[in-house]
Amino acid sequence: MTSCEKPTKLIDRMQRLVTYLNERNNLILHQQVNQFFYMQKIEELKMLLRQLEEINKSLDAVTLRIHEHYSLCFAQWSKDARWVNLQQFPERPKSIL
C-alpha cells in the first residue's frame, strides 16, 4: 500500500461516518461522536495530500534534471578520462581515474 492509499482510504471511511451521522438525529450518537472533528480532519488530510502531490511533481522534475546533467557529465568525463589515460600511459590501458 503506497503512502497515499492509507490516508485516502481513511478519508473515505471518515466521510462515510460523517454522512451516517448527518443522516441521524440521535442526540446520544451526536454527543458521543464529534462529527465536526472528522469533517475538519478530512479537509486537513485532503490538503496535505494535495501538498504531497505538488511536492512529488517538483521532485520528479528535479530528478529528471539530475539525470540529464548526470548523463551529460558522465559522457564528457568518460571521454576525457580515456584521453588522459591514453596520454599518460599509452603502453598500459589501465585507468588512473
mmCIF file of N, CA and C in Angstrom:
data_model
loop_
_atom_site.group_PDB
_atom_site.id
_atom_site.type_symbol
_atom_site.label_atom_id
_atom_site.label_comp_id
_atom_site.label_asym_id
_atom_site.label_seq_id
_atom_site.Cartn_x
_atom_site.Cartn_y
_atom_site.Cartn_z
ATOM 1 N N MET A 1 0.856 -1.180 0.000
ATOM 2 C CA MET A 1 0.000 0.000 0.000
ATOM 3 C C MET A 1 0.900 1.240 0.000
ATOM 4 N N THR A 2 0.684 2.140 -0.943
ATOM 5 C CA THR A 2 1.533 3.324 -1.022
ATOM 6 C C THR A 2 1.164 4.312 0.077
ATOM 7 N N SER A 3 2.006 5.320 0.224
ATOM 8 C CA SER A 3 1.821 6.278 1.307
ATOM 9 C C SER A 3 0.529 7.073 1.178
ATOM 10 N N CYS A 4 0.003 7.216 -0.039
ATOM 11 C CA CYS A 4 -1.233 7.986 -0.232
ATOM 12 C C CYS A 4 -2.488 7.128 -0.123
ATOM 13 N N GLU A 5 -2.331 5.838 -0.241
ATOM 14 C CA GLU A 5 -3.509 4.969 -0.203
ATOM 15 C C GLU A 5 -4.139 4.920 1.179
ATOM 16 N N LYS A 6 -3.325 4.847 2.220
ATOM 17 C CA LYS A 6 -3.866 4.768 3.576
ATOM 18 C C LYS A 6 -4.683 6.010 3.941
ATOM 19 N N PRO A 7 -4.115 7.217 3.767
ATOM 20 C CA PRO A 7 -4.924 8.406 4.099
ATOM 21 C C PRO A 7 -6.172 8.516 3.226
ATOM 22 N N THR A 8 -6.062 8.159 1.954
ATOM 23 C CA THR A 8 -7.222 8.237 1.060
ATOM 24 C C THR A 8 -8.309 7.278 1.515
ATOM 25 N N LYS A 9 -7.896 6.098 1.907
ATOM 26 C CA LYS A 9 -8.857 5.102 2.398
ATOM 27 C C LYS A 9 -9.514 5.590 3.697
ATOM 28 N N LEU A 10 -8.701 6.169 4.584
ATOM 29 C CA LEU A 10 -9.239 6.680 5.843
ATOM 30 C C LEU A 10 -10.192 7.848 5.592
ATOM 31 N N ILE A 11 -9.848 8.716 4.670
ATOM 32 C CA ILE A 11 -10.732 9.841 4.328
ATOM 33 C C ILE A 11 -12.087 9.306 3.887
ATOM 34 N N ASP A 12 -12.081 8.301 3.054
ATOM 35 C CA ASP A 12 -13.332 7.702 2.577
ATOM 36 C C ASP A 12 -14.143 7.143 3.745
ATOM 37 N N ARG A 13 -13.482 6.455 4.645
ATOM 38 C CA ARG A 13 -14.187 5.871 5.796
ATOM 39 C C ARG A 13 -14.720 6.948 6.738
ATOM 40 N N MET A 14 -13.931 7.985 6.959
ATOM 41 C CA MET A 14 -14.398 9.073 7.822
ATOM 42 C C MET A 14 -15.570 9.804 7.171
ATOM 43 N N GLN A 15 -15.512 9.960 5.843
ATOM 44 C CA GLN A 15 -16.603 10.627 5.135
ATOM 45 C C GLN A 15 -17.898 9.828 5.257
ATOM 46 N N ARG A 16 -17.778 8.505 5.183
ATOM 47 C CA ARG A 16 -18.972 7.667 5.360
ATOM 48 C C ARG A 16 -19.545 7.807 6.764
ATOM 49 N N LEU A 17 -18.665 7.924 7.764
ATOM 50 C CA LEU A 17 -19.134 8.128 9.133
ATOM 51 C C LEU A 17 -19.839 9.473 9.259
ATOM 52 N N VAL A 18 -19.255 10.508 8.681
ATOM 53 C CA VAL A 18 -19.875 11.840 8.730
ATOM 54 C C VAL A 18 -21.243 11.809 8.047
ATOM 55 N N THR A 19 -21.331 11.149 6.918
ATOM 56 C CA THR A 19 -22.611 11.035 6.205
ATOM 57 C C THR A 19 -23.631 10.295 7.064
ATOM 58 N N TYR A 20 -23.192 9.221 7.684
ATOM 59 C CA TYR A 20 -24.070 8.455 8.562
ATOM 60 C C TYR A 20 -24.577 9.328 9.708
ATOM 61 N N LEU A 21 -23.660 10.057 10.333
ATOM 62 C CA LEU A 21 -24.045 10.927 11.443
ATOM 63 C C LEU A 21 -24.972 12.038 10.985
ATOM 64 N N ASN A 22 -24.717 12.549 9.803
ATOM 65 C CA ASN A 22 -25.523 13.634 9.252
ATOM 66 C C ASN A 22 -26.966 13.193 8.997
ATOM 67 N N GLU A 23 -27.133 11.936 8.670
ATOM 68 C CA GLU A 23 -28.471 11.406 8.361
ATOM 69 C C GLU A 23 -29.256 11.020 9.609
ATOM 70 N N ARG A 24 -28.609 11.006 10.764
ATOM 71 C CA ARG A 24 -29.255 10.586 12.005
ATOM 72 C C ARG A 24 -29.482 11.781 12.915
ATOM 73 N N ASN A 25 -30.622 11.789 13.547
ATOM 74 C CA ASN A 25 -30.935 12.838 14.527
ATOM 75 C C ASN A 25 -30.937 12.267 15.930
ATOM 76 N N ASN A 26 -29.995 11.406 16.211
ATOM 77 C CA ASN A 26 -29.905 10.756 17.502
ATOM 78 C C ASN A 26 -28.981 11.583 18.394
ATOM 79 N N LEU A 27 -29.538 12.165 19.422
ATOM 80 C CA LEU A 27 -28.786 13.046 20.312
ATOM 81 C C LEU A 27 -27.638 12.310 21.005
ATOM 82 N N ILE A 28 -27.889 11.110 21.467
ATOM 83 C CA ILE A 28 -26.848 10.330 22.147
ATOM 84 C C ILE A 28 -25.689 10.060 21.196
ATOM 85 N N LEU A 29 -26.013 9.700 19.982
ATOM 86 C CA LEU A 29 -24.986 9.442 18.966
ATOM 87 C C LEU A 29 -24.123 10.684 18.735
ATOM 88 N N HIS A 30 -24.771 11.836 18.607
ATOM 89 C CA HIS A 30 -24.031 13.079 18.351
ATOM 90 C C HIS A 30 -23.270 13.578 19.575
ATOM 91 N N GLN A 31 -23.714 13.169 20.762
ATOM 92 C CA GLN A 31 -22.966 13.533 21.973
ATOM 93 C C GLN A 31 -21.693 12.705 22.104
ATOM 94 N N GLN A 32 -21.718 11.503 21.621
ATOM 95 C CA GLN A 32 -20.581 10.594 21.758
ATOM 96 C C GLN A 32 -19.549 10.733 20.637
ATOM 97 N N VAL A 33 -20.003 11.093 19.438
ATOM 98 C CA VAL A 33 -19.113 11.156 18.277
ATOM 99 C C VAL A 33 -19.108 12.585 17.745
ATOM 100 N N ASN A 34 -17.935 13.160 17.671
ATOM 101 C CA ASN A 34 -17.791 14.536 17.221
ATOM 102 C C ASN A 34 -17.676 14.578 15.690
ATOM 103 N N GLN A 35 -18.787 14.834 15.053
ATOM 104 C CA GLN A 35 -18.858 14.879 13.593
ATOM 105 C C GLN A 35 -17.947 15.965 13.028
ATOM 106 N N PHE A 36 -17.834 17.086 13.688
ATOM 107 C CA PHE A 36 -17.046 18.208 13.189
ATOM 108 C C PHE A 36 -15.543 17.923 13.245
ATOM 109 N N PHE A 37 -15.131 17.108 14.202
ATOM 110 C CA PHE A 37 -13.739 16.675 14.246
ATOM 111 C C PHE A 37 -13.388 15.960 12.939
ATOM 112 N N TYR A 38 -14.235 15.035 12.549
ATOM 113 C CA TYR A 38 -13.982 14.271 11.324
ATOM 114 C C TYR A 38 -14.052 15.148 10.085
ATOM 115 N N MET A 39 -14.981 16.056 10.058
ATOM 116 C CA MET A 39 -15.087 16.970 8.913
ATOM 117 C C MET A 39 -13.805 17.795 8.769
ATOM 118 N N GLN A 40 -13.301 18.288 9.886
ATOM 119 C CA GLN A 40 -12.072 19.087 9.872
ATOM 120 C C GLN A 40 -10.883 18.238 9.444
ATOM 121 N N LYS A 41 -10.758 17.048 10.005
ATOM 122 C CA LYS A 41 -9.615 16.187 9.689
ATOM 123 C C LYS A 41 -9.655 15.708 8.238
ATOM 124 N N ILE A 42 -10.822 15.491 7.698
ATOM 125 C CA ILE A 42 -10.946 15.119 6.280
ATOM 126 C C ILE A 42 -10.348 16.210 5.411
ATOM 127 N N GLU A 43 -10.714 17.452 5.687
ATOM 128 C CA GLU A 43 -10.199 18.575 4.893
ATOM 129 C C GLU A 43 -8.693 18.752 5.083
ATOM 130 N N GLU A 44 -8.222 18.575 6.292
ATOM 131 C CA GLU A 44 -6.780 18.707 6.542
ATOM 132 C C GLU A 44 -5.994 17.626 5.802
ATOM 133 N N LEU A 45 -6.479 16.406 5.847
ATOM 134 C CA LEU A 45 -5.805 15.324 5.133
ATOM 135 C C LEU A 45 -5.834 15.547 3.623
ATOM 136 N N LYS A 46 -6.954 16.024 3.112
ATOM 137 C CA LYS A 46 -7.039 16.309 1.674
ATOM 138 C C LYS A 46 -6.026 17.380 1.281
ATOM 139 N N MET A 47 -5.901 18.408 2.114
ATOM 140 C CA MET A 47 -4.959 19.488 1.840
ATOM 141 C C MET A 47 -3.519 18.960 1.861
ATOM 142 N N LEU A 48 -3.206 18.123 2.836
ATOM 143 C CA LEU A 48 -1.867 17.560 2.929
ATOM 144 C C LEU A 48 -1.562 16.649 1.744
ATOM 145 N N LEU A 49 -2.540 15.899 1.298
ATOM 146 C CA LEU A 49 -2.341 15.035 0.130
ATOM 147 C C LEU A 49 -2.108 15.860 -1.135
ATOM 148 N N ARG A 50 -2.803 16.988 -1.266
ATOM 149 C CA ARG A 50 -2.561 17.877 -2.410
ATOM 150 C C ARG A 50 -1.148 18.444 -2.353
ATOM 151 N N GLN A 51 -0.713 18.838 -1.158
ATOM 152 C CA GLN A 51 0.650 19.348 -0.997
ATOM 153 C C GLN A 51 1.670 18.276 -1.354
ATOM 154 N N LEU A 52 1.430 17.051 -0.915
ATOM 155 C CA LEU A 52 2.334 15.945 -1.228
ATOM 156 C C LEU A 52 2.399 15.707 -2.729
ATOM 157 N N GLU A 53 1.275 15.799 -3.395
ATOM 158 C CA GLU A 53 1.235 15.626 -4.852
ATOM 159 C C GLU A 53 2.074 16.695 -5.552
ATOM 160 N N GLU A 54 1.957 17.940 -5.102
ATOM 161 C CA GLU A 54 2.747 19.022 -5.691
ATOM 162 C C GLU A 54 4.241 18.821 -5.433
ATOM 163 N N ILE A 55 4.579 18.408 -4.229
ATOM 164 C CA ILE A 55 5.983 18.163 -3.896
ATOM 165 C C ILE A 55 6.531 17.026 -4.751
ATOM 166 N N ASN A 56 5.740 15.977 -4.931
ATOM 167 C CA ASN A 56 6.188 14.853 -5.762
ATOM 168 C C ASN A 56 6.409 15.277 -7.209
ATOM 169 N N LYS A 57 5.550 16.162 -7.717
ATOM 170 C CA LYS A 57 5.746 16.670 -9.080
ATOM 171 C C LYS A 57 7.061 17.453 -9.168
ATOM 172 N N SER A 58 7.324 18.287 -8.167
ATOM 173 C CA SER A 58 8.576 19.049 -8.147
ATOM 174 C C SER A 58 9.773 18.113 -8.026
ATOM 175 N N LEU A 59 9.663 17.117 -7.184
ATOM 176 C CA LEU A 59 10.747 16.149 -7.016
ATOM 177 C C LEU A 59 11.007 15.391 -8.314
ATOM 178 N N ASP A 60 9.955 15.013 -9.014
ATOM 179 C CA ASP A 60 10.114 14.335 -10.299
ATOM 180 C C ASP A 60 10.838 15.224 -11.306
ATOM 181 N N ALA A 61 10.490 16.501 -11.316
ATOM 182 C CA ALA A 61 11.134 17.431 -12.243
ATOM 183 C C ALA A 61 12.616 17.589 -11.916
ATOM 184 N N VAL A 62 12.943 17.711 -10.634
ATOM 185 C CA VAL A 62 14.341 17.846 -10.222
ATOM 186 C C VAL A 62 15.104 16.555 -10.525
ATOM 187 N N THR A 63 14.494 15.423 -10.270
ATOM 188 C CA THR A 63 15.131 14.132 -10.556
ATOM 189 C C THR A 63 15.447 14.002 -12.037
ATOM 190 N N LEU A 64 14.528 14.425 -12.884
ATOM 191 C CA LEU A 64 14.752 14.386 -14.327
ATOM 192 C C LEU A 64 15.936 15.274 -14.700
ATOM 193 N N ARG A 65 16.004 16.469 -14.134
ATOM 194 C CA ARG A 65 17.120 17.372 -14.423
ATOM 195 C C ARG A 65 18.444 16.790 -13.955
ATOM 196 N N ILE A 66 18.442 16.129 -12.801
ATOM 197 C CA ILE A 66 19.670 15.487 -12.302
ATOM 198 C C ILE A 66 20.122 14.407 -13.280
ATOM 199 N N HIS A 67 19.191 13.579 -13.745
ATOM 200 C CA HIS A 67 19.551 12.518 -14.688
ATOM 201 C C HIS A 67 20.103 13.095 -15.997
ATOM 202 N N GLU A 68 19.505 14.190 -16.457
ATOM 203 C CA GLU A 68 20.006 14.824 -17.677
ATOM 204 C C GLU A 68 21.427 15.335 -17.479
ATOM 205 N N HIS A 69 21.671 16.030 -16.376
ATOM 206 C CA HIS A 69 23.001 16.556 -16.083
ATOM 207 C C HIS A 69 23.996 15.415 -15.872
ATOM 208 N N TYR A 70 23.565 14.387 -15.167
ATOM 209 C CA TYR A 70 24.444 13.244 -14.920
ATOM 210 C C TYR A 70 24.875 12.623 -16.248
ATOM 211 N N SER A 71 23.932 12.395 -17.132
ATOM 212 C CA SER A 71 24.263 11.778 -18.422
ATOM 213 C C SER A 71 25.270 12.618 -19.193
ATOM 214 N N LEU A 72 25.034 13.903 -19.240
ATOM 215 C CA LEU A 72 25.942 14.808 -19.942
ATOM 216 C C LEU A 72 27.335 14.793 -19.303
ATOM 217 N N CYS A 73 27.387 14.923 -17.984
ATOM 218 C CA CYS A 73 28.668 14.958 -17.273
ATOM 219 C C CYS A 73 29.403 13.630 -17.387
ATOM 220 N N PHE A 74 28.686 12.520 -17.242
ATOM 221 C CA PHE A 74 29.336 11.223 -17.319
ATOM 222 C C PHE A 74 29.921 10.980 -18.704
ATOM 223 N N ALA A 75 29.178 11.336 -19.736
ATOM 224 C CA ALA A 75 29.680 11.139 -21.100
ATOM 225 C C ALA A 75 30.954 11.955 -21.323
ATOM 226 N N GLN A 76 30.957 13.207 -20.883
ATOM 227 C CA GLN A 76 32.134 14.051 -21.063
ATOM 228 C C GLN A 76 33.308 13.547 -20.227
ATOM 229 N N TRP A 77 33.048 13.204 -18.966
ATOM 230 C CA TRP A 77 34.104 12.696 -18.088
ATOM 231 C C TRP A 77 34.705 11.408 -18.653
ATOM 232 N N SER A 78 33.856 10.511 -19.096
ATOM 233 C CA SER A 78 34.327 9.232 -19.632
ATOM 234 C C SER A 78 35.258 9.455 -20.821
ATOM 235 N N LYS A 79 34.847 10.329 -21.711
ATOM 236 C CA LYS A 79 35.666 10.649 -22.885
ATOM 237 C C LYS A 79 37.006 11.250 -22.458
ATOM 238 N N ASP A 80 36.970 12.234 -21.564
ATOM 239 C CA ASP A 80 38.190 12.910 -21.128
ATOM 240 C C ASP A 80 39.095 11.983 -20.318
ATOM 241 N N ALA A 81 38.537 11.153 -19.465
ATOM 242 C CA ALA A 81 39.335 10.232 -18.655
ATOM 243 C C ALA A 81 40.052 9.230 -19.557
ATOM 244 N N ARG A 82 39.372 8.743 -20.580
ATOM 245 C CA ARG A 82 40.026 7.836 -21.525
ATOM 246 C C ARG A 82 41.198 8.522 -22.220
ATOM 247 N N TRP A 83 40.975 9.755 -22.645
ATOM 248 C CA TRP A 83 42.031 10.507 -23.337
ATOM 249 C C TRP A 83 43.237 10.714 -22.417
ATOM 250 N N VAL A 84 42.984 11.135 -21.144
ATOM 251 C CA VAL A 84 44.070 11.363 -20.189
ATOM 252 C C VAL A 84 44.827 10.066 -19.936
ATOM 253 N N ASN A 85 44.105 8.990 -19.760
ATOM 254 C CA ASN A 85 44.762 7.696 -19.525
ATOM 255 C C ASN A 85 45.631 7.281 -20.708
ATOM 256 N N LEU A 86 45.156 7.500 -21.887
ATOM 257 C CA LEU A 86 45.950 7.150 -23.070
ATOM 258 C C LEU A 86 47.183 8.040 -23.199
ATOM 259 N N GLN A 87 47.076 9.301 -22.802
ATOM 260 C CA GLN A 87 48.203 10.216 -22.889
ATOM 261 C C GLN A 87 49.269 9.899 -21.854
ATOM 262 N N GLN A 88 48.853 9.535 -20.652
ATOM 263 C CA GLN A 88 49.819 9.285 -19.585
ATOM 264 C C GLN A 88 50.422 7.891 -19.654
ATOM 265 N N PHE A 89 49.642 6.944 -20.045
ATOM 266 C CA PHE A 89 50.096 5.550 -20.075
ATOM 267 C C PHE A 89 49.713 4.890 -21.397
ATOM 268 N N PRO A 90 50.346 5.279 -22.469
ATOM 269 C CA PRO A 90 49.971 4.693 -23.755
ATOM 270 C C PRO A 90 50.253 3.192 -23.833
ATOM 271 N N GLU A 91 51.230 2.698 -23.046
ATOM 272 C CA GLU A 91 51.556 1.279 -23.100
ATOM 273 C C GLU A 91 50.653 0.432 -22.206
ATOM 274 N N ARG A 92 50.052 1.064 -21.156
ATOM 275 C CA ARG A 92 49.159 0.339 -20.256
ATOM 276 C C ARG A 92 47.735 0.882 -20.373
ATOM 277 N N PRO A 93 46.753 0.058 -20.682
ATOM 278 C CA PRO A 93 45.374 0.550 -20.799
ATOM 279 C C PRO A 93 44.639 0.674 -19.464
ATOM 280 N N LYS A 94 45.333 0.506 -18.316
ATOM 281 C CA LYS A 94 44.671 0.615 -17.014
ATOM 282 C C LYS A 94 44.258 2.061 -16.762
ATOM 283 N N SER A 95 43.156 2.190 -16.067
ATOM 284 C CA SER A 95 42.618 3.518 -15.765
ATOM 285 C C SER A 95 43.222 4.070 -14.485
ATOM 286 N N ILE A 96 43.547 5.356 -14.503
ATOM 287 C CA ILE A 96 44.007 6.015 -13.277
ATOM 288 C C ILE A 96 42.886 6.850 -12.666
ATOM 289 N N LEU A 97 41.835 7.109 -13.425
ATOM 290 C CA LEU A 97 40.728 7.932 -12.926
ATOM 291 C C LEU A 97 39.520 7.090 -12.650
#
